[in-house]
Amino acid sequence: MDAQAREQNYYYASTPRPVPHAALAGEQQFDACVIGGGISGLSAALHLAERGMRVALLEAQHLGYGGSGRSGGQSIFGYACEMSTLEKAVGAADARRLWDVATEGLDLQRELIARHAIDCDYTPGHMIVGLKPRHDASLRAELEHLAARYDYHSLRLIGRDELRSIVASERYTSALYDSNGGHLHPYRYTLGLGRAAARAGVTLFENSWVTKLEVAQHAGADNLAHTAAGTVRARHLLIAGGALLGRLVPSLARKLMDIGTYIAATQPLGEERARSLISNNAAAADMNWILDYFRRTSDHRLLFGGRVSYSGIDPFDSGRVLRARMHAVFPQLTEARIEYAWGGYLDITLNRAPHFGRLGPNAYFVQGLSGHGMVIAGMAGRLASEVIGGTAERFDIFARIPHRNFPGGTWFRRPALVLAMLWFRLLDIL
Ligand SMILES: Cc1cc2nc3c(=O)[nH]c(=O)nc-3n(C[C@H](O)[C@H](O)[C@H](O)COP(=O)(O)OP(=O)(O)OC[C@H]3O[C@@H](n4cnc5c(N)ncnc54)[C@H](O)[C@@H]3O)c2cc1C
């Protein structure tokens, strides 16, 4: 990792420098090869090794280079899409199984942290905050729907007056509080999974960018993953490259739009001042399409995220723009310095549902967590290990979700999305 990345990204700066892993060299044989050193890939590698497989994981840069080491760290129930999208896609009974996967993900995250003693500041409590009467009504409807249809009972509605005593902002009108959600330091969580995987016997390769794949087309053959300096040959292959996979597999790239999004961290505010901003120390995300999200850190900063760049480039000074958004929520922070500001890419699908599937009889992919992957990525890895281990049931429910290519082809899809997002921005204002 270069010095500039450590200076910009609060998570990198607040983590002891990890011991690097060697790059792949020469041809090596394993039972399974995982591409991508984020939460999805590391969870898969760990679960596969626990099943007794010899596993190699190839990471283009360093563990946690993608969203897993940059995110808001908010552990949220469900998926990026509405459950109604999944009900339409796979039917009510299987949508229920998908919901159960997501709630198992919340348990899995806590279990992995406890079992592997991962020091990542896990803190319980998450709030979705509404900004207008329309939002208040949909939060109430969501609570009722999730309790009645999905037996999810950890949610509580918080009205405007109580919310004012929790979040020191005039902006919000209600909140849906989830005692089963939470927040954590995502980079330390990711590195903790990396250490657990290594202890379980996984061989981790960093600086090992897979530039070419040879996917076996019959079950008895090996898949090959090539980097500039070597090749992994393995019966089983999992691709978990998220937004950074680029065009390695064009059919997967067509289903994703990579969207830039940004976070900033203030200077340490002191315990009392930080507590005065969010007294219950829950993470919060608002209900706008272009949402703001924020939480406290263990060293008493405010971490504030929001603003997306659908044009794929960052024309703004993201720290300055985020500062303005933060002041709109917390005007009392006008004097607080922004010490870190960084960005990352989300792997968004058109319907915001996860995109899992097969490229060959023993080659699988998990992608498209659409900005909602802190919890689901752990389950993506667990489900990938199940299907590779011979139990396809849960993975195949995801694989049945239909996904369309982004419209507009290579050149016109991004301008088309920019226009679509201008429309959603307008809806936020109304
Ligand atoms: C700024 C930001 C804020 C976010 N906030 C939240 C949040 O608060 N809550 C939430 O639930 N989600 C959030 N997300 C989304 C969440 O971070 C992701 O959904 C999740 O981390 C995805 O994990 P992953 O392992 O699938 O992918 P990643 O973490 O992106 O990991 C993929 C890895 O694959 C590697 N790779 C790609 N191509 C190759 C290749 N060819 N060869 C080798 N390696 C390759 C990449 O370098 C990368 O390290 C946020 C994302 C961002 C960017």
CSV table of C-alpha atoms and ligand atoms in Angstrom, one decimal:
chain,number,residue,atom,x,y,z
A,1,MET,CA,0.0,0.0,0.0
A,2,ASP,CA,1.4,3.4,-0.9
A,3,ALA,CA,1.9,6.2,1.7
A,4,GLN,CA,-0.8,8.4,0.1
A,5,ALA,CA,-3.5,5.7,0.6
A,6,ARG,CA,-2.5,5.4,4.3
A,7,GLU,CA,-2.8,9.2,4.6
A,8,GLN,CA,-6.2,9.4,3.0
A,9,ASN,CA,-8.0,6.3,4.3
A,10,TYR,CA,-8.7,6.5,8.0
A,11,TYR,CA,-9.0,2.7,8.2
A,12,TYR,CA,-5.6,2.1,6.8
A,13,ALA,CA,-4.1,4.8,9.0
A,14,SER,CA,-5.7,3.3,12.2
A,15,THR,CA,-4.5,-0.3,11.6
A,16,PRO,CA,-1.0,-1.6,12.3
A,17,ARG,CA,0.7,-2.3,9.0
A,18,PRO,CA,-0.1,-5.9,8.1
A,19,VAL,CA,2.6,-8.4,7.2
A,20,PRO,CA,2.5,-8.6,3.3
A,21,HIS,CA,1.9,-11.9,1.5
A,22,ALA,CA,4.1,-12.9,-1.4
A,23,ALA,CA,3.0,-12.6,-5.0
A,24,LEU,CA,2.2,-15.8,-7.0
A,25,ALA,CA,5.2,-17.2,-8.8
A,26,GLY,CA,5.3,-20.2,-11.2
A,27,GLU,CA,2.6,-22.8,-11.7
A,28,GLN,CA,1.0,-24.1,-8.5
A,29,GLN,CA,-1.7,-26.7,-8.0
A,30,PHE,CA,-4.5,-26.3,-5.5
A,31,ASP,CA,-8.0,-27.8,-4.9
A,32,ALA,CA,-9.7,-24.4,-5.1
A,33,CYS,CA,-8.6,-21.0,-6.4
A,34,VAL,CA,-10.4,-17.8,-5.1
A,35,ILE,CA,-9.9,-14.5,-6.9
A,36,GLY,CA,-10.3,-11.4,-4.7
A,37,GLY,CA,-9.1,-10.6,-1.2
A,38,GLY,CA,-12.2,-8.9,0.1
A,39,ILE,CA,-14.7,-10.2,2.6
A,40,SER,CA,-16.4,-12.5,0.0
A,41,GLY,CA,-13.2,-14.1,-1.2
A,42,LEU,CA,-11.7,-14.4,2.3
A,43,SER,CA,-14.8,-15.9,3.8
A,44,ALA,CA,-15.0,-18.4,0.9
A,45,ALA,CA,-11.4,-19.3,1.3
A,46,LEU,CA,-11.7,-19.8,5.1
A,47,HIS,CA,-14.9,-21.9,4.7
A,48,LEU,CA,-13.3,-24.0,2.0
A,49,ALA,CA,-10.1,-24.6,4.0
A,50,GLU,CA,-12.3,-25.6,7.0
A,51,ARG,CA,-13.8,-28.3,4.7
A,52,GLY,CA,-10.3,-29.7,4.2
A,53,MET,CA,-9.5,-28.2,0.8
A,54,ARG,CA,-6.1,-26.8,-0.3
A,55,VAL,CA,-7.0,-23.2,-1.3
A,56,ALA,CA,-5.1,-20.4,-3.0
A,57,LEU,CA,-6.4,-16.8,-2.9
A,58,LEU,CA,-5.2,-14.3,-5.5
A,59,GLU,CA,-5.5,-10.6,-4.7
A,60,ALA,CA,-4.5,-8.0,-7.3
A,61,GLN,CA,-3.3,-5.4,-4.7
A,62,HIS,CA,-3.5,-6.1,-1.0
A,63,LEU,CA,-6.2,-7.7,1.3
A,64,GLY,CA,-8.9,-5.1,1.8
A,65,TYR,CA,-8.0,-3.0,-1.2
A,66,GLY,CA,-11.6,-3.0,-2.5
A,67,GLY,CA,-14.8,-2.0,-0.8
A,68,SER,CA,-14.1,-4.3,2.2
A,69,GLY,CA,-11.3,-1.9,3.4
A,70,ARG,CA,-13.0,1.3,2.6
A,71,SER,CA,-16.7,1.0,3.4
A,72,GLY,CA,-18.9,2.8,5.9
A,73,GLY,CA,-18.7,-0.4,8.0
A,74,GLN,CA,-22.4,-0.5,8.5
A,75,SER,CA,-23.9,-3.9,9.1
A,76,ILE,CA,-27.5,-3.7,7.9
A,77,PHE,CA,-30.3,-6.2,7.6
A,78,GLY,CA,-31.5,-7.5,4.2
A,79,TYR,CA,-30.2,-6.6,0.8
A,80,ALA,CA,-29.7,-3.4,-1.3
A,81,CYS,CA,-32.9,-4.2,-3.1
A,82,GLU,CA,-36.3,-4.4,-1.6
A,83,MET,CA,-37.5,-7.9,-0.6
A,84,SER,CA,-40.4,-7.4,-3.1
A,85,THR,CA,-37.8,-7.5,-5.9
A,86,LEU,CA,-36.6,-10.9,-4.6
A,87,GLU,CA,-40.2,-12.1,-4.1
A,88,LYS,CA,-40.9,-11.3,-7.8
A,89,ALA,CA,-37.7,-12.9,-8.9
A,90,VAL,CA,-37.8,-16.2,-7.0
A,91,GLY,CA,-41.2,-16.5,-5.4
A,92,ALA,CA,-42.3,-16.0,-1.8
A,93,ALA,CA,-40.9,-19.2,-0.3
A,94,ASP,CA,-37.4,-18.8,-1.8
A,95,ALA,CA,-37.4,-15.0,-1.0
A,96,ARG,CA,-37.9,-16.1,2.6
A,97,ARG,CA,-34.8,-18.4,2.3
A,98,LEU,CA,-32.9,-15.4,0.9
A,99,TRP,CA,-34.0,-13.3,3.9
A,100,ASP,CA,-32.8,-16.0,6.2
A,101,VAL,CA,-29.4,-16.0,4.5
A,102,ALA,CA,-29.1,-12.2,5.2
A,103,THR,CA,-30.0,-12.6,8.9
A,104,GLU,CA,-27.6,-15.6,9.1
A,105,GLY,CA,-25.0,-13.1,7.8
A,106,LEU,CA,-25.5,-10.8,10.8
A,107,ASP,CA,-24.9,-13.9,13.1
A,108,LEU,CA,-22.0,-15.1,11.0
A,109,GLN,CA,-20.3,-11.7,11.2
A,110,ARG,CA,-20.4,-11.7,15.0
A,111,GLU,CA,-19.5,-15.4,15.1
A,112,LEU,CA,-16.4,-14.9,12.9
A,113,ILE,CA,-15.3,-11.9,15.0
A,114,ALA,CA,-15.7,-13.9,18.2
A,115,ARG,CA,-14.2,-17.2,17.0
A,116,HIS,CA,-11.2,-15.6,15.4
A,117,ALA,CA,-10.8,-12.8,18.0
A,118,ILE,CA,-10.9,-10.1,15.4
A,119,ASP,CA,-10.3,-6.7,16.9
A,120,CYS,CA,-12.6,-4.5,14.7
A,121,ASP,CA,-14.6,-2.4,17.2
A,122,TYR,CA,-17.9,-4.2,16.5
A,123,THR,CA,-20.7,-2.1,18.0
A,124,PRO,CA,-24.4,-3.1,18.0
A,125,GLY,CA,-27.2,-0.9,16.7
A,126,HIS,CA,-28.2,0.5,13.3
A,127,MET,CA,-30.7,3.1,12.3
A,128,ILE,CA,-32.3,3.9,9.0
A,129,VAL,CA,-33.4,7.5,9.3
A,130,GLY,CA,-36.3,9.2,7.5
A,131,LEU,CA,-36.3,12.9,6.4
A,132,LYS,CA,-40.0,13.5,5.6
A,133,PRO,CA,-43.5,12.1,6.3
A,134,ARG,CA,-43.3,9.8,3.2
A,135,HIS,CA,-40.2,8.2,4.7
A,136,ASP,CA,-41.9,7.8,8.1
A,137,ALA,CA,-44.8,5.9,6.5
A,138,SER,CA,-42.4,3.6,4.6
A,139,LEU,CA,-40.3,2.9,7.7
A,140,ARG,CA,-43.5,1.9,9.6
A,141,ALA,CA,-44.7,-0.3,6.6
A,142,GLU,CA,-41.2,-1.9,6.5
A,143,LEU,CA,-41.3,-2.8,10.2
A,144,GLU,CA,-44.7,-4.3,9.9
A,145,HIS,CA,-43.9,-6.2,6.7
A,146,LEU,CA,-40.6,-7.7,8.0
A,147,ALA,CA,-42.3,-8.8,11.3
A,148,ALA,CA,-45.3,-10.3,9.6
A,149,ARG,CA,-43.7,-11.9,6.5
A,150,TYR,CA,-40.1,-12.6,7.7
A,151,ASP,CA,-40.5,-12.9,11.5
A,152,TYR,CA,-37.9,-10.2,12.0
A,153,HIS,CA,-38.5,-8.7,15.4
A,154,SER,CA,-35.4,-6.7,16.3
A,155,LEU,CA,-36.7,-3.5,14.8
A,156,ARG,CA,-38.2,-0.6,16.6
A,157,LEU,CA,-39.6,2.7,15.3
A,158,ILE,CA,-38.2,5.9,16.9
A,159,GLY,CA,-40.3,9.0,16.6
A,160,ARG,CA,-39.1,12.6,15.9
A,161,ASP,CA,-38.8,13.7,19.6
A,162,GLU,CA,-36.9,10.6,20.8
A,163,LEU,CA,-34.7,10.7,17.7
A,164,ARG,CA,-33.7,14.3,18.5
A,165,SER,CA,-32.4,13.1,21.9
A,166,ILE,CA,-30.3,10.4,20.1
A,167,VAL,CA,-29.1,12.2,16.9
A,168,ALA,CA,-28.2,15.8,17.5
A,169,SER,CA,-29.7,17.0,14.2
A,170,GLU,CA,-32.8,18.8,13.2
A,171,ARG,CA,-32.9,16.9,9.9
A,172,TYR,CA,-34.6,13.6,10.7
A,173,THR,CA,-38.2,12.8,11.3
A,174,SER,CA,-38.1,9.2,12.4
A,175,ALA,CA,-35.8,6.1,12.5
A,176,LEU,CA,-36.0,2.4,12.2
A,177,TYR,CA,-33.7,1.1,14.8
A,178,ASP,CA,-32.3,-2.5,14.5
A,179,SER,CA,-30.6,-3.9,17.6
A,180,ASN,CA,-29.4,-6.8,15.4
A,181,GLY,CA,-27.5,-4.5,13.1
A,182,GLY,CA,-24.3,-2.7,14.0
A,183,HIS,CA,-21.0,-1.3,12.7
A,184,LEU,CA,-17.4,-2.2,12.6
A,185,HIS,CA,-13.9,-1.2,11.3
A,186,PRO,CA,-14.2,-3.0,8.0
A,187,TYR,CA,-10.4,-3.1,7.1
A,188,ARG,CA,-9.5,-4.7,10.5
A,189,TYR,CA,-12.4,-7.1,10.0
A,190,THR,CA,-11.1,-8.0,6.5
A,191,LEU,CA,-7.6,-8.5,7.7
A,192,GLY,CA,-8.9,-10.6,10.6
A,193,LEU,CA,-10.6,-12.9,8.1
A,194,GLY,CA,-7.3,-13.0,6.2
A,195,ARG,CA,-5.4,-14.1,9.3
A,196,ALA,CA,-8.1,-16.7,10.1
A,197,ALA,CA,-7.9,-18.0,6.5
A,198,ALA,CA,-4.1,-18.3,6.7
A,199,ARG,CA,-4.3,-20.1,10.0
A,200,ALA,CA,-6.8,-22.6,8.4
A,201,GLY,CA,-4.2,-23.3,5.7
A,202,VAL,CA,-5.1,-20.9,2.9
A,203,THR,CA,-2.2,-19.7,0.8
A,204,LEU,CA,-2.8,-15.9,0.3
A,205,PHE,CA,-1.1,-14.2,-2.6
A,206,GLU,CA,-1.0,-10.4,-2.9
A,207,ASN,CA,0.1,-8.2,-5.8
A,208,SER,CA,-1.3,-11.1,-7.9
A,209,TRP,CA,-3.6,-9.6,-10.5
A,210,VAL,CA,-5.4,-12.3,-12.5
A,211,THR,CA,-5.2,-11.1,-16.1
A,212,LYS,CA,-6.5,-14.3,-17.8
A,213,LEU,CA,-8.7,-17.2,-16.9
A,214,GLU,CA,-9.1,-20.5,-18.6
A,215,VAL,CA,-12.4,-21.9,-17.3
A,216,ALA,CA,-12.8,-25.7,-17.6
A,217,GLN,CA,-15.8,-26.7,-19.6
A,218,HIS,CA,-16.1,-30.3,-18.2
A,219,ALA,CA,-16.2,-31.4,-14.6
A,220,GLY,CA,-13.0,-33.5,-14.6
A,221,ALA,CA,-10.7,-30.6,-15.8
A,222,ASP,CA,-8.9,-27.9,-13.9
A,223,ASN,CA,-9.5,-24.2,-14.1
A,224,LEU,CA,-6.5,-21.9,-14.7
A,225,ALA,CA,-6.0,-18.4,-13.3
A,226,HIS,CA,-3.0,-16.6,-14.8
A,227,THR,CA,-1.1,-13.6,-13.4
A,228,ALA,CA,1.9,-11.9,-14.9
A,229,ALA,CA,4.3,-14.2,-12.9
A,230,GLY,CA,2.4,-17.4,-12.4
A,231,THR,CA,-0.6,-19.7,-12.8
A,232,VAL,CA,-2.9,-21.4,-10.3
A,233,ARG,CA,-4.4,-24.6,-11.5
A,234,ALA,CA,-7.4,-25.8,-9.5
A,235,ARG,CA,-10.4,-28.0,-9.9
A,236,HIS,CA,-12.7,-25.3,-8.3
A,237,LEU,CA,-12.7,-21.6,-9.1
A,238,LEU,CA,-14.5,-18.7,-7.4
A,239,ILE,CA,-14.4,-15.2,-8.8
A,240,ALA,CA,-15.1,-12.6,-6.0
A,241,GLY,CA,-13.5,-9.5,-7.5
A,242,GLY,CA,-16.4,-7.1,-6.9
A,243,ALA,CA,-16.3,-3.7,-8.6
A,244,LEU,CA,-12.6,-4.0,-9.4
A,245,LEU,CA,-12.8,-7.1,-11.6
A,246,GLY,CA,-13.0,-4.9,-14.6
A,247,ARG,CA,-13.4,-6.6,-17.9
A,248,LEU,CA,-11.7,-9.9,-17.0
A,249,VAL,CA,-15.0,-11.7,-17.7
A,250,PRO,CA,-17.0,-9.5,-20.1
A,251,SER,CA,-20.3,-11.3,-19.4
A,252,LEU,CA,-20.0,-10.4,-15.7
A,253,ALA,CA,-18.9,-6.9,-16.4
A,254,ARG,CA,-22.0,-6.2,-18.4
A,255,LYS,CA,-24.2,-6.9,-15.4
A,256,LEU,CA,-22.4,-4.3,-13.2
A,257,MET,CA,-21.9,-0.6,-13.0
A,258,ASP,CA,-19.0,0.6,-10.9
A,259,ILE,CA,-20.0,3.7,-9.0
A,260,GLY,CA,-17.6,5.9,-7.0
A,261,THR,CA,-18.6,6.8,-3.5
A,262,TYR,CA,-16.8,8.7,-0.8
A,263,ILE,CA,-16.3,8.9,3.0
A,264,ALA,CA,-14.6,11.4,5.3
A,265,ALA,CA,-13.5,11.2,8.9
A,266,THR,CA,-13.3,14.3,11.2
A,267,GLN,CA,-10.5,14.9,13.6
A,268,PRO,CA,-11.0,13.2,17.0
A,269,LEU,CA,-13.8,15.2,18.7
A,270,GLY,CA,-13.3,13.9,22.2
A,271,GLU,CA,-15.6,11.3,23.8
A,272,GLU,CA,-18.2,13.7,25.2
A,273,ARG,CA,-18.7,15.7,22.0
A,274,ALA,CA,-18.8,12.5,19.8
A,275,ARG,CA,-21.4,11.0,22.2
A,276,SER,CA,-23.5,14.2,22.0
A,277,LEU,CA,-23.9,13.7,18.2
A,278,ILE,CA,-25.2,10.1,18.4
A,279,SER,CA,-25.9,9.2,22.0
A,280,ASN,CA,-26.7,5.5,21.4
A,281,ASN,CA,-23.6,4.9,19.2
A,282,ALA,CA,-25.6,3.3,16.5
A,283,ALA,CA,-24.7,3.7,12.8
A,284,ALA,CA,-27.2,5.7,10.7
A,285,ALA,CA,-28.1,5.8,7.0
A,286,ASP,CA,-30.8,8.1,5.6
A,287,MET,CA,-33.5,7.1,3.1
A,288,ASN,CA,-32.5,9.2,0.1
A,289,TRP,CA,-31.5,7.6,-3.2
A,290,ILE,CA,-28.2,9.6,-2.9
A,291,LEU,CA,-27.9,8.8,0.8
A,292,ASP,CA,-25.9,10.2,3.7
A,293,TYR,CA,-24.6,7.8,6.3
A,294,PHE,CA,-22.6,8.3,9.4
A,295,ARG,CA,-21.3,6.8,12.7
A,296,ARG,CA,-18.9,7.3,15.5
A,297,THR,CA,-15.5,5.6,15.5
A,298,SER,CA,-13.8,4.1,18.6
A,299,ASP,CA,-11.4,7.1,18.8
A,300,HIS,CA,-14.4,9.5,18.8
A,301,ARG,CA,-14.4,10.9,15.3
A,302,LEU,CA,-17.5,11.2,13.1
A,303,LEU,CA,-17.3,9.2,10.0
A,304,PHE,CA,-19.5,10.6,7.3
A,305,GLY,CA,-20.2,9.1,3.9
A,306,GLY,CA,-22.3,9.9,0.9
A,307,ARG,CA,-22.2,11.4,-2.5
A,308,VAL,CA,-21.7,9.1,-5.4
A,309,SER,CA,-20.1,9.7,-8.8
A,310,TYR,CA,-22.1,7.9,-11.5
A,311,SER,CA,-19.8,9.3,-14.1
A,312,GLY,CA,-17.1,7.0,-12.8
A,313,ILE,CA,-14.5,9.8,-12.2
A,314,ASP,CA,-14.1,12.1,-9.3
A,315,PRO,CA,-14.4,15.6,-10.5
A,316,PHE,CA,-14.9,17.0,-7.0
A,317,ASP,CA,-12.7,17.5,-4.0
A,318,SER,CA,-14.6,14.8,-2.1
A,319,GLY,CA,-13.5,16.0,1.3
A,320,ARG,CA,-14.9,19.5,0.6
A,321,VAL,CA,-18.2,18.2,-0.7
A,322,LEU,CA,-18.6,15.7,2.1
A,323,ARG,CA,-17.9,18.5,4.6
A,324,ALA,CA,-20.7,20.5,3.2
A,325,ARG,CA,-23.1,17.6,3.4
A,326,MET,CA,-21.9,16.8,7.0
A,327,HIS,CA,-22.6,20.4,8.0
A,328,ALA,CA,-26.1,20.2,6.6
A,329,VAL,CA,-26.7,17.4,9.1
A,330,PHE,CA,-24.6,18.6,12.0
A,331,PRO,CA,-24.1,22.4,11.8
A,332,GLN,CA,-22.4,22.2,15.2
A,333,LEU,CA,-19.4,20.6,13.4
A,334,THR,CA,-18.5,23.6,11.3
A,335,GLU,CA,-15.2,24.0,13.1
A,336,ALA,CA,-14.2,20.3,13.0
A,337,ARG,CA,-11.4,19.5,10.7
A,338,ILE,CA,-11.7,16.7,8.1
A,339,GLU,CA,-8.6,14.6,8.6
A,340,TYR,CA,-9.3,11.8,6.1
A,341,ALA,CA,-11.3,11.5,2.9
A,342,TRP,CA,-11.3,8.6,0.5
A,343,GLY,CA,-13.4,6.8,-2.0
A,344,GLY,CA,-14.1,3.4,-3.4
A,345,TYR,CA,-16.2,1.7,-6.0
A,346,LEU,CA,-19.6,-0.1,-5.5
A,347,ASP,CA,-20.5,-3.0,-7.8
A,348,ILE,CA,-24.1,-2.2,-8.6
A,349,THR,CA,-26.5,-4.4,-10.5
A,350,LEU,CA,-29.5,-3.0,-12.4
A,351,ASN,CA,-32.0,-4.4,-9.9
A,352,ARG,CA,-29.6,-4.1,-6.9
A,353,ALA,CA,-29.9,-7.8,-6.1
A,354,PRO,CA,-26.7,-9.9,-5.7
A,355,HIS,CA,-25.5,-11.6,-8.8
A,356,PHE,CA,-24.2,-15.2,-8.2
A,357,GLY,CA,-23.8,-18.0,-10.7
A,358,ARG,CA,-21.5,-20.3,-12.7
A,359,LEU,CA,-19.2,-19.9,-15.6
A,360,GLY,CA,-18.4,-23.6,-15.9
A,361,PRO,CA,-19.2,-26.9,-14.1
A,362,ASN,CA,-16.7,-26.0,-11.3
A,363,ALA,CA,-16.4,-22.2,-11.8
A,364,TYR,CA,-18.5,-19.8,-9.8
A,365,PHE,CA,-18.8,-16.1,-9.2
A,366,VAL,CA,-20.3,-13.8,-6.5
A,367,GLN,CA,-20.7,-10.1,-7.2
A,368,GLY,CA,-23.2,-7.2,-7.3
A,369,LEU,CA,-23.6,-6.7,-3.6
A,370,SER,CA,-24.6,-3.1,-4.6
A,371,GLY,CA,-23.2,-1.2,-1.7
A,372,HIS,CA,-24.8,-3.5,0.9
A,373,GLY,CA,-22.1,-6.1,1.3
A,374,MET,CA,-20.6,-5.8,4.8
A,375,VAL,CA,-22.9,-8.7,5.9
A,376,ILE,CA,-23.8,-10.4,2.7
A,377,ALA,CA,-20.2,-10.8,1.5
A,378,GLY,CA,-19.5,-13.2,4.5
A,379,MET,CA,-22.5,-15.3,3.4
A,380,ALA,CA,-21.5,-15.1,-0.3
A,381,GLY,CA,-18.3,-16.8,0.8
A,382,ARG,CA,-20.1,-19.4,2.9
A,383,LEU,CA,-22.5,-20.2,0.1
A,384,ALA,CA,-19.7,-20.4,-2.4
A,385,SER,CA,-18.0,-23.0,-0.1
A,386,GLU,CA,-21.3,-24.9,0.1
A,387,VAL,CA,-21.7,-25.2,-3.7
A,388,ILE,CA,-18.0,-26.1,-4.2
A,389,GLY,CA,-18.5,-28.7,-1.4
A,390,GLY,CA,-21.4,-30.2,-3.3
A,391,THR,CA,-24.5,-28.5,-1.7
A,392,ALA,CA,-25.9,-26.2,-4.2
A,393,GLU,CA,-29.4,-25.4,-2.8
A,394,ARG,CA,-28.8,-22.0,-1.2
A,395,PHE,CA,-26.4,-20.8,-3.9
A,396,ASP,CA,-28.8,-21.8,-6.6
A,397,ILE,CA,-31.6,-19.7,-5.2
A,398,PHE,CA,-29.4,-16.6,-5.8
A,399,ALA,CA,-28.3,-18.0,-9.2
A,400,ARG,CA,-32.0,-18.0,-10.2
A,401,ILE,CA,-32.4,-14.2,-9.7
A,402,PRO,CA,-32.6,-12.8,-13.3
A,403,HIS,CA,-30.1,-10.0,-14.1
A,404,ARG,CA,-30.1,-7.7,-17.1
A,405,ASN,CA,-27.2,-6.1,-18.8
A,406,PHE,CA,-26.8,-2.4,-18.1
A,407,PRO,CA,-28.5,-0.7,-21.1
A,408,GLY,CA,-26.6,1.5,-23.5
A,409,GLY,CA,-23.7,-0.8,-24.4
A,410,THR,CA,-20.1,0.0,-23.5
A,411,TRP,CA,-20.2,3.7,-24.5
A,412,PHE,CA,-23.7,4.9,-23.6
A,413,ARG,CA,-24.6,3.1,-20.5
A,414,ARG,CA,-22.8,5.5,-18.1
A,415,PRO,CA,-24.3,8.7,-19.6
A,416,ALA,CA,-27.7,6.9,-19.4
A,417,LEU,CA,-27.2,6.1,-15.8
A,418,VAL,CA,-26.1,9.7,-15.0
A,419,LEU,CA,-29.4,10.9,-16.5
A,420,ALA,CA,-31.4,8.3,-14.5
A,421,MET,CA,-29.6,9.4,-11.3
A,422,LEU,CA,-30.5,13.0,-11.9
A,423,TRP,CA,-34.1,11.8,-11.8
A,424,PHE,CA,-33.5,10.0,-8.5
A,425,ARG,CA,-31.8,13.1,-7.1
A,426,LEU,CA,-34.9,15.1,-8.0
A,427,LEU,CA,-37.1,12.5,-6.2
A,428,ASP,CA,-34.9,13.1,-3.0
A,429,ILE,CA,-35.7,16.8,-3.2
A,430,LEU,CA,-39.5,16.4,-3.6
B,1,LIG,C1,-17.0,3.8,0.1
B,1,LIG,C2,-17.8,2.6,0.4
B,1,LIG,C3,-18.7,2.6,1.4
B,1,LIG,C4,-19.5,1.4,1.7
B,1,LIG,N1,-20.3,1.3,2.8
B,1,LIG,C5,-20.9,0.2,3.1
B,1,LIG,C6,-21.6,0.0,4.3
B,1,LIG,O1,-21.6,0.9,5.2
B,1,LIG,N2,-22.3,-1.1,4.5
B,1,LIG,C7,-22.4,-2.1,3.6
B,1,LIG,O2,-23.0,-3.2,3.8
B,1,LIG,N3,-21.6,-2.1,2.4
B,1,LIG,C8,-20.9,-0.9,2.2
B,1,LIG,N4,-20.1,-0.9,1.0
B,1,LIG,C9,-20.1,-2.0,0.1
B,1,LIG,C10,-19.2,-3.1,0.7
B,1,LIG,O3,-17.9,-2.5,1.0
B,1,LIG,C11,-19.0,-4.2,-0.4
B,1,LIG,O4,-20.3,-4.6,-0.8
B,1,LIG,C12,-18.2,-5.4,0.1
B,1,LIG,O5,-17.0,-4.9,0.7
B,1,LIG,C13,-17.9,-6.3,-1.1
B,1,LIG,O6,-16.9,-7.2,-0.7
B,1,LIG,P1,-16.2,-8.1,-1.8
B,1,LIG,O7,-15.3,-9.0,-1.1
B,1,LIG,O8,-17.3,-8.8,-2.6
B,1,LIG,O9,-15.5,-7.1,-2.8
B,1,LIG,P2,-14.2,-6.2,-2.5
B,1,LIG,O10,-14.1,-5.8,-1.1
B,1,LIG,O11,-14.3,-5.1,-3.5
B,1,LIG,O12,-13.0,-7.1,-2.8
B,1,LIG,C14,-12.7,-7.6,-4.2
B,1,LIG,C15,-11.2,-7.7,-4.3
B,1,LIG,O13,-10.9,-8.4,-5.5
B,1,LIG,C16,-9.7,-7.9,-6.0
B,1,LIG,N5,-9.7,-8.1,-7.5
B,1,LIG,C17,-10.5,-7.6,-8.4
B,1,LIG,N6,-10.1,-8.1,-9.6
B,1,LIG,C18,-9.1,-8.9,-9.4
B,1,LIG,C19,-8.2,-9.7,-10.3
B,1,LIG,N7,-8.4,-9.7,-11.6
B,1,LIG,N8,-7.2,-10.4,-9.8
B,1,LIG,C20,-7.0,-10.4,-8.4
B,1,LIG,N9,-7.8,-9.7,-7.5
B,1,LIG,C21,-8.8,-9.0,-8.0
B,1,LIG,C22,-9.8,-6.4,-5.7
B,1,LIG,O14,-8.5,-5.8,-5.6
B,1,LIG,C23,-10.4,-6.4,-4.3
B,1,LIG,O15,-9.5,-6.4,-3.2
B,1,LIG,C24,-19.4,0.3,0.8
B,1,LIG,C25,-18.5,0.3,-0.3
B,1,LIG,C26,-17.7,1.5,-0.5
B,1,LIG,C27,-16.8,1.5,-1.7
